[in-house]
């Protein structure tokens, strides 16, 4: 696991039991699927509710407040990611963001760089947009979910436009060091697009220490911000000579002039926020960043390491083999050969208020810092009962 300089880290040990009271979902059973949708902190819910009430009660009476919120949110997420505010924005989801990147590689494709390198286990958002825009995707096979950064970059050739990689793989939990990915991308002279959806909110890092062309992360998983937004970072070097492929009334330098003449486009990544936005959702993202920062990414990382170690040890004692390298909050394993039987088992657990995922015929368990070792053992007892 990695800790990068340039980000304020907490060195205290949080009161994990006390923190649980701020997550209402935990009252309803054993919830071990933060890799799907994480539980929401009460402060995040309150912030979203506050802005929904503001819109209901004032509508456009104080519309300047929306612009002020937008600026505050961008400051919060830039601080959280360790990047300049002009380099980051909030959009709807990672699939949308990857489509934008594929379109912005149009010049490379015309010059014969029409291939993307990615791992075959990637979430479809990392791959399908590039197929849609006419790229060939050179997929690297894994061994039990495991692969190395070197495996990816060995596939880079003179036709490669970019390497696309999740820092944590959604299906296996395999962690790949973004520092190493960044180093290899620089050595190969190829664009690197990172997906941190399964890492954001659990691993401390700063974009100032990475050389990536773009980064995307959905906010409803480990960050716990609710559904409806994704962080999108794009480096100055990548966007400097590439026009944005989409535009709207907010993409121009002076949007409130509302002119229909040929515009002076914005240069910052906020140009991709084309129009009016779900402001309450954006406020929730900023509050979620604040909550995670107040707890401390370093303690969260350590806590998840402990949960993962416990899970993998108990599974191995039972003769089950978890996938990946065990360096994230996701633990995946095969319980049955029949995926239908696996889904039925997960459905049975749900009736007992024990919640995990079935992904590609495998059991995926993803506890967060707010979970306890006792909850992990409760899940393991369900495997013993089923054996």
Short mmCIF file of C-alpha atoms in Angstrom, two decimals:
data_model
loop_
_atom_site.label_atom_id
_atom_site.label_comp_id
_atom_site.label_asym_id
_atom_site.label_seq_id
_atom_site.Cartn_x
_atom_site.Cartn_y
_atom_site.Cartn_z
CA UNK A 1 0.00 0.00 0.00
CA UNK A 2 1.18 3.53 -0.55
CA UNK A 3 1.23 6.87 1.18
CA UNK A 4 2.17 9.87 -0.91
CA UNK A 5 3.46 13.24 0.19
CA UNK A 6 1.53 16.42 -0.38
CA UNK A 7 -1.65 15.51 1.53
CA UNK A 8 -2.43 16.18 5.17
CA UNK A 9 -2.86 12.84 6.91
CA UNK A 10 -4.30 12.21 10.33
CA UNK A 11 -2.05 10.27 12.72
CA UNK A 12 -4.74 9.72 15.35
CA UNK A 13 -6.66 6.52 15.94
CA UNK A 14 -10.39 7.19 15.45
CA UNK A 15 -13.02 5.81 17.78
CA UNK A 16 -14.42 3.34 15.26
CA UNK A 17 -17.30 2.21 17.44
CA UNK A 18 -18.39 5.81 18.04
CA UNK A 19 -18.28 6.54 14.31
CA UNK A 20 -20.78 3.78 13.61
CA UNK A 21 -23.60 5.85 15.12
CA UNK A 22 -23.32 8.27 12.18
CA UNK A 23 -24.20 5.55 9.67
CA UNK A 24 -27.93 4.67 9.93
CA UNK A 25 -27.59 1.77 7.49
CA UNK A 26 -25.55 -0.20 10.02
CA UNK A 27 -28.61 -0.54 12.25
CA UNK A 28 -30.26 -2.75 9.63
CA UNK A 29 -27.83 -5.67 9.59
CA UNK A 30 -24.34 -6.67 8.49
CA UNK A 31 -23.49 -4.54 5.46
CA UNK A 32 -20.32 -5.71 3.69
CA UNK A 33 -20.70 -4.27 0.18
CA UNK A 34 -19.09 -0.83 0.11
CA UNK A 35 -17.59 -1.74 -3.26
CA UNK A 36 -21.18 -1.56 -4.53
CA UNK A 37 -22.60 1.46 -2.67
CA UNK A 38 -21.11 2.63 0.62
CA UNK A 39 -23.12 3.61 3.68
CA UNK A 40 -23.76 7.34 3.98
CA UNK A 41 -22.65 9.44 6.96
CA UNK A 42 -25.44 11.49 8.59
CA UNK A 43 -23.58 14.73 7.83
CA UNK A 44 -23.59 13.89 4.12
CA UNK A 45 -27.30 13.12 4.22
CA UNK A 46 -27.96 16.36 6.12
CA UNK A 47 -25.99 18.38 3.57
CA UNK A 48 -27.89 16.88 0.64
CA UNK A 49 -31.20 17.43 2.45
CA UNK A 50 -30.28 21.02 3.27
CA UNK A 51 -29.70 21.86 -0.39
CA UNK A 52 -32.83 20.07 -1.53
CA UNK A 53 -34.82 22.10 1.01
CA UNK A 54 -33.11 25.28 -0.14
CA UNK A 55 -34.17 24.58 -3.73
CA UNK A 56 -37.70 23.71 -2.65
CA UNK A 57 -38.10 26.81 -0.51
CA UNK A 58 -36.28 29.42 -2.56
CA UNK A 59 -36.03 28.09 -6.15
CA UNK A 60 -34.29 30.89 -8.03
CA UNK A 61 -34.77 33.64 -5.45
CA UNK A 62 -31.10 33.40 -4.46
CA UNK A 63 -29.60 31.75 -7.51
CA UNK A 64 -26.17 33.20 -6.77
CA UNK A 65 -25.96 30.62 -3.96
CA UNK A 66 -25.71 27.82 -6.52
CA UNK A 67 -22.65 29.39 -8.12
CA UNK A 68 -21.07 29.91 -4.70
CA UNK A 69 -21.71 26.25 -3.88
CA UNK A 70 -20.15 25.15 -7.15
CA UNK A 71 -16.95 27.05 -6.38
CA UNK A 72 -16.82 25.70 -2.83
CA UNK A 73 -17.31 22.13 -4.06
CA UNK A 74 -14.52 22.40 -6.61
CA UNK A 75 -12.19 23.79 -3.98
CA UNK A 76 -13.05 20.84 -1.70
CA UNK A 77 -12.47 18.13 -4.27
CA UNK A 78 -9.25 19.73 -5.55
CA UNK A 79 -7.92 19.81 -2.00
CA UNK A 80 -8.99 16.20 -1.44
CA UNK A 81 -7.27 15.00 -4.62
CA UNK A 82 -4.21 17.24 -4.25
CA UNK A 83 -4.55 19.03 -7.59
CA UNK A 84 -5.28 22.48 -8.99
CA UNK A 85 -8.93 23.48 -8.99
CA UNK A 86 -8.89 24.18 -12.73
CA UNK A 87 -7.92 20.55 -13.43
CA UNK A 88 -10.92 18.83 -11.82
CA UNK A 89 -14.68 18.82 -12.12
CA UNK A 90 -17.75 16.77 -11.21
CA UNK A 91 -19.67 14.94 -13.89
CA UNK A 92 -22.31 12.21 -13.91
CA UNK A 93 -20.35 8.93 -13.97
CA UNK A 94 -17.17 7.18 -15.06
CA UNK A 95 -18.69 5.80 -18.28
CA UNK A 96 -19.42 9.38 -19.36
CA UNK A 97 -15.87 10.44 -18.48
CA UNK A 98 -14.25 7.58 -20.41
CA UNK A 99 -16.32 8.46 -23.48
CA UNK A 100 -14.97 12.01 -23.28
CA UNK A 101 -11.40 10.70 -23.12
CA UNK A 102 -11.97 8.36 -26.06
CA UNK A 103 -13.26 11.27 -28.15
CA UNK A 104 -10.30 13.43 -27.14
CA UNK A 105 -7.93 10.76 -28.51
CA UNK A 106 -9.28 11.33 -32.04
CA UNK A 107 -5.99 12.76 -33.35
CA UNK A 108 -4.02 9.78 -32.03
CA UNK A 109 -6.46 7.41 -33.72
CA UNK A 110 -6.10 9.23 -37.06
CA UNK A 111 -2.33 8.84 -36.77
CA UNK A 112 -2.62 5.07 -36.27
CA UNK A 113 -2.56 4.98 -32.48
CA UNK A 114 -5.85 3.13 -32.28
CA UNK A 115 -5.23 0.70 -29.40
CA UNK A 116 -5.92 0.86 -25.67
CA UNK A 117 -4.20 -1.45 -23.17
CA UNK A 118 -6.30 -2.63 -20.22
CA UNK A 119 -6.77 -5.64 -17.95
CA UNK A 120 -9.41 -8.14 -19.04
CA UNK A 121 -10.96 -8.06 -15.53
CA UNK A 122 -11.67 -4.32 -15.68
CA UNK A 123 -15.11 -2.89 -15.03
CA UNK A 124 -16.84 -2.36 -18.41
CA UNK A 125 -16.77 1.45 -18.01
CA UNK A 126 -13.02 1.29 -18.59
CA UNK A 127 -13.28 -0.63 -21.85
CA UNK A 128 -16.64 -0.34 -23.63
CA UNK A 129 -16.40 3.42 -24.40
CA UNK A 130 -13.16 2.85 -26.30
CA UNK A 131 -14.66 0.04 -28.38
CA UNK A 132 -17.59 2.34 -29.12
CA UNK A 133 -15.27 5.04 -30.46
CA UNK A 134 -13.37 2.69 -32.74
CA UNK A 135 -10.38 1.64 -30.66
CA UNK A 136 -9.02 -1.87 -30.34
CA UNK A 137 -8.63 -2.88 -26.69
CA UNK A 138 -5.55 -5.00 -26.02
CA UNK A 139 -6.67 -6.95 -22.94
CA UNK A 140 -4.15 -8.38 -20.50
CA UNK A 141 -5.27 -11.65 -18.90
CA UNK A 142 -4.87 -12.15 -15.16
CA UNK A 143 -3.92 -15.16 -13.05
CA UNK A 144 -6.50 -15.54 -10.29
CA UNK A 145 -7.16 -11.83 -10.55
CA UNK A 146 -3.47 -10.97 -10.22
CA UNK A 147 -1.30 -9.05 -12.67
CA UNK A 148 1.53 -6.54 -12.47
CA UNK A 149 1.91 -3.01 -13.76
CA UNK A 150 4.75 -4.35 -15.90
CA UNK A 151 2.31 -6.82 -17.49
CA UNK A 152 0.27 -3.88 -18.74
CA UNK A 153 3.14 -1.83 -20.11
CA UNK A 154 4.75 -4.79 -21.86
CA UNK A 155 1.76 -4.59 -24.23
CA UNK A 156 2.43 -0.96 -25.15
CA UNK A 157 3.55 -0.52 -28.76
CA UNK A 158 3.57 2.16 -31.46
CA UNK A 159 -0.19 1.75 -31.88
CA UNK A 160 -1.01 2.34 -28.21
CA UNK A 161 -2.91 5.54 -27.48
CA UNK A 162 -3.37 4.99 -23.73
CA UNK A 163 -3.20 2.55 -20.85
CA UNK A 164 -6.39 2.39 -18.79
CA UNK A 165 -6.24 0.89 -15.30
CA UNK A 166 -8.22 0.78 -12.08
CA UNK A 167 -6.10 1.28 -8.98
CA UNK A 168 -8.30 -1.38 -7.34
CA UNK A 169 -10.08 -3.92 -9.53
CA UNK A 170 -13.79 -4.20 -8.82
CA UNK A 171 -14.00 -7.98 -9.22
CA UNK A 172 -10.83 -9.27 -7.55
CA UNK A 173 -9.77 -6.36 -5.33
CA UNK A 174 -6.32 -6.43 -6.97
CA UNK A 175 -4.39 -3.26 -6.09
CA UNK A 176 -1.92 -1.68 -8.50
CA UNK A 177 0.42 1.04 -7.28
CA UNK A 178 -0.46 4.28 -9.13
CA UNK A 179 3.04 5.62 -8.53
CA UNK A 180 4.46 2.69 -10.48
CA UNK A 181 1.82 3.01 -13.20
CA UNK A 182 2.66 6.70 -13.50
CA UNK A 183 6.40 5.98 -13.71
CA UNK A 184 5.97 3.33 -16.41
CA UNK A 185 3.62 5.54 -18.44
CA UNK A 186 6.22 8.31 -18.42
CA UNK A 187 8.97 5.90 -19.50
CA UNK A 188 6.82 4.57 -22.35
CA UNK A 189 5.56 8.01 -23.37
CA UNK A 190 1.92 6.90 -23.31
CA UNK A 191 -1.21 8.39 -21.78
CA UNK A 192 -2.39 6.88 -18.49
CA UNK A 193 -6.07 7.00 -17.54
CA UNK A 194 -6.69 5.92 -13.94
CA UNK A 195 -9.97 4.77 -12.45
CA UNK A 196 -9.93 5.21 -8.66
CA UNK A 197 -13.59 4.33 -8.05
CA UNK A 198 -12.67 1.38 -5.80
CA UNK A 199 -9.88 3.28 -4.04
CA UNK A 200 -11.15 6.83 -3.44
CA UNK A 201 -11.89 7.24 0.24
CA UNK A 202 -9.64 4.38 1.35
CA UNK A 203 -6.12 5.10 0.08
CA UNK A 204 -4.15 8.31 0.67
CA UNK A 205 -2.65 9.83 -2.46
CA UNK A 206 -2.07 13.19 -4.11
CA UNK A 207 -2.33 13.86 -7.83
CA UNK A 208 0.59 16.27 -7.53
CA UNK A 209 2.80 13.17 -7.07
CA UNK A 210 1.42 11.37 -10.12
CA UNK A 211 1.83 12.00 -13.82
CA UNK A 212 -1.47 10.87 -15.25
CA UNK A 213 -3.35 12.27 -18.21
CA UNK A 214 -6.73 11.73 -16.58
CA UNK A 215 -8.40 10.24 -13.53
CA UNK A 216 -12.02 9.36 -12.92
CA UNK A 217 -13.83 8.11 -9.86
CA UNK A 218 -17.48 7.47 -9.12
CA UNK A 219 -18.43 8.87 -5.70
CA UNK A 220 -21.08 6.44 -4.45
CA UNK A 221 -18.71 3.70 -3.38
CA UNK A 222 -16.00 4.03 -0.71
CA UNK A 223 -16.33 7.82 -0.58
CA UNK A 224 -19.94 7.41 0.62
CA UNK A 225 -21.31 10.44 -1.23
CA UNK A 226 -24.48 8.90 -2.66
CA UNK A 227 -25.31 8.19 -6.29
CA UNK A 228 -25.12 10.74 -9.09
CA UNK A 229 -21.62 12.19 -9.42
CA UNK A 230 -18.06 11.33 -10.39
CA UNK A 231 -14.78 13.17 -9.96
CA UNK A 232 -12.99 13.88 -13.23
CA UNK A 233 -9.39 15.11 -13.40
CA UNK A 234 -7.57 15.98 -16.60
CA UNK A 235 -3.97 17.22 -16.77
CA UNK A 236 -3.10 20.51 -18.40
CA UNK A 237 -0.71 18.73 -20.76
CA UNK A 238 -3.40 16.35 -22.02
CA UNK A 239 -6.08 18.94 -22.67
CA UNK A 240 -3.82 21.73 -23.97
CA UNK A 241 -4.02 20.83 -27.67
CA UNK A 242 -7.25 18.85 -27.61
CA UNK A 243 -10.61 20.57 -27.94
CA UNK A 244 -13.33 19.41 -25.59
CA UNK A 245 -15.71 17.18 -27.56
CA UNK A 246 -18.85 18.51 -25.84
CA UNK A 247 -20.14 22.00 -25.10
CA UNK A 248 -23.08 23.71 -23.45
CA UNK A 249 -24.03 27.12 -22.17
CA UNK A 250 -21.71 26.71 -19.14
CA UNK A 251 -18.71 25.72 -21.28
CA UNK A 252 -17.86 29.29 -22.26
CA UNK A 253 -15.73 31.90 -20.54
CA UNK A 254 -18.73 34.12 -19.66
CA UNK A 255 -21.78 31.84 -19.42
CA UNK A 256 -24.08 34.40 -17.79
CA UNK A 257 -23.85 36.67 -20.82
CA UNK A 258 -25.92 33.94 -22.53
CA UNK A 259 -24.81 34.89 -26.04
CA UNK A 260 -25.41 32.80 -29.14
CA UNK A 261 -22.30 34.02 -30.95
CA UNK A 262 -19.24 31.85 -31.50
CA UNK A 263 -17.96 31.53 -27.93
CA UNK A 264 -14.64 31.92 -26.22
CA UNK A 265 -14.35 28.45 -24.68
CA UNK A 266 -13.27 27.85 -21.12
CA UNK A 267 -9.88 26.24 -20.69
CA UNK A 268 -10.44 24.57 -17.31
CA UNK A 269 -12.04 21.13 -16.92
CA UNK A 270 -15.20 22.76 -15.59
CA UNK A 271 -15.96 23.46 -19.25
CA UNK A 272 -17.30 19.88 -19.32
CA UNK A 273 -20.03 20.82 -16.84
CA UNK A 274 -22.30 21.70 -19.72
CA UNK A 275 -25.28 23.15 -17.91
CA UNK A 276 -27.30 23.05 -14.72
CA UNK A 277 -26.21 20.39 -12.25
CA UNK A 278 -27.66 18.32 -9.39
CA UNK A 279 -26.38 20.82 -6.83
CA UNK A 280 -27.51 18.82 -3.80
CA UNK A 281 -25.52 15.82 -5.04
CA UNK A 282 -22.42 17.98 -5.53
CA UNK A 283 -22.79 19.35 -2.00
CA UNK A 284 -22.92 15.76 -0.76
CA UNK A 285 -19.64 14.94 -2.51
CA UNK A 286 -17.87 17.89 -0.87
CA UNK A 287 -19.23 16.91 2.55
CA UNK A 288 -18.17 13.28 2.02
CA UNK A 289 -14.62 14.45 1.24
CA UNK A 290 -14.71 16.46 4.45
CA UNK A 291 -15.93 13.48 6.49
CA UNK A 292 -13.26 11.13 5.12
CA UNK A 293 -10.53 13.75 5.65
CA UNK A 294 -11.65 14.34 9.26
CA UNK A 295 -11.41 10.60 10.01
CA UNK A 296 -8.07 10.34 8.20
CA UNK A 297 -7.16 8.33 5.14
CA UNK A 298 -4.14 6.75 6.79
CA UNK A 299 -6.19 5.26 9.68
CA UNK A 300 -8.88 4.15 7.22
CA UNK A 301 -6.23 2.40 5.12
CA UNK A 302 -4.83 0.65 8.19
CA UNK A 303 -8.31 -0.37 9.34
CA UNK A 304 -9.12 -1.91 5.95
CA UNK A 305 -5.81 -3.76 5.90
CA UNK A 306 -6.87 -5.37 9.18
CA UNK A 307 -10.31 -6.33 7.84
CA UNK A 308 -8.82 -7.80 4.68
CA UNK A 309 -6.22 -9.78 6.61
CA UNK A 310 -8.93 -11.20 8.88
CA UNK A 311 -11.15 -12.19 5.98
CA UNK A 312 -8.43 -13.77 3.88
CA UNK A 313 -7.03 -15.68 6.88
CA UNK A 314 -10.43 -17.10 7.81
CA UNK A 315 -11.19 -18.03 4.20
CA UNK A 316 -7.87 -19.84 3.80
CA UNK A 317 -8.48 -21.73 7.05
CA UNK A 318 -11.71 -22.94 5.47
CA UNK A 319 -9.90 -24.05 2.30
CA UNK A 320 -11.16 -21.17 0.16
CA UNK A 321 -8.78 -19.16 -2.03
CA UNK A 322 -9.33 -15.39 -2.24
CA UNK A 323 -8.39 -13.64 -5.48
CA UNK A 324 -6.05 -10.70 -5.93
CA UNK A 325 -3.12 -9.59 -3.81
CA UNK A 326 -5.06 -8.69 -0.66
CA UNK A 327 -4.07 -5.02 -0.70
CA UNK A 328 -7.50 -3.39 -0.86
CA UNK A 329 -10.82 -3.52 0.94
CA UNK A 330 -12.26 -6.04 -1.55
CA UNK A 331 -12.05 -9.79 -0.94
CA UNK A 332 -13.42 -12.09 -3.64
CA UNK A 333 -13.58 -15.88 -3.68
CA UNK A 334 -15.38 -18.80 -5.32
CA UNK A 335 -17.82 -20.66 -3.10
CA UNK A 336 -19.59 -22.78 -5.74
CA UNK A 337 -18.76 -23.63 -9.32
CA UNK A 338 -22.33 -22.81 -10.34
CA UNK A 339 -22.91 -19.02 -10.48
CA UNK A 340 -26.65 -19.56 -10.02
CA UNK A 341 -25.97 -21.36 -6.76
CA UNK A 342 -23.68 -18.52 -5.69
CA UNK A 343 -26.40 -15.94 -6.36
CA UNK A 344 -28.92 -18.03 -4.43
CA UNK A 345 -26.54 -18.12 -1.47
CA UNK A 346 -26.14 -14.32 -1.56
CA UNK A 347 -29.93 -13.96 -1.76
CA UNK A 348 -30.32 -16.24 1.27
CA UNK A 349 -27.84 -14.12 3.22
CA UNK A 350 -29.83 -11.02 2.36
CA UNK A 351 -32.90 -12.52 4.04
CA UNK A 352 -30.76 -12.76 7.20
CA UNK A 353 -29.67 -9.11 6.81
CA UNK A 354 -26.13 -10.05 5.82
CA UNK A 355 -25.24 -8.18 2.65
CA UNK A 356 -22.44 -9.09 0.22
CA UNK A 357 -22.18 -9.11 -3.58
CA UNK A 358 -22.24 -11.79 -6.24
CA UNK A 359 -19.94 -10.64 -9.04
CA UNK A 360 -19.18 -12.82 -12.07
CA UNK A 361 -20.23 -15.91 -10.16
CA UNK A 362 -17.99 -15.10 -7.17
CA UNK A 363 -18.64 -13.84 -3.64
CA UNK A 364 -17.35 -10.30 -3.13
CA UNK A 365 -17.03 -8.99 0.42
CA UNK A 366 -16.11 -5.33 0.91
CA UNK A 367 -16.20 -4.04 4.51
CA UNK A 368 -15.38 -0.39 5.19
CA UNK A 369 -13.85 1.27 8.24
CA UNK A 370 -17.27 1.41 9.91
CA UNK A 371 -17.55 -2.38 9.93
CA UNK A 372 -16.31 -4.51 12.82
CA UNK A 373 -14.36 -7.74 13.05
CA UNK A 374 -17.44 -9.28 14.69
CA UNK A 375 -19.47 -8.55 11.54
CA UNK A 376 -16.82 -10.25 9.42
CA UNK A 377 -16.97 -13.28 11.69
CA UNK A 378 -20.78 -13.29 11.45
CA UNK A 379 -20.45 -13.54 7.68
CA UNK A 380 -17.88 -16.32 8.01
CA UNK A 381 -20.24 -18.27 10.31
CA UNK A 382 -22.79 -18.21 7.48
CA UNK A 383 -20.23 -20.02 5.30
CA UNK A 384 -19.68 -22.62 8.01
CA UNK A 385 -23.41 -23.21 8.31
CA UNK A 386 -23.65 -23.64 4.53
CA UNK A 387 -20.71 -26.02 4.25
#
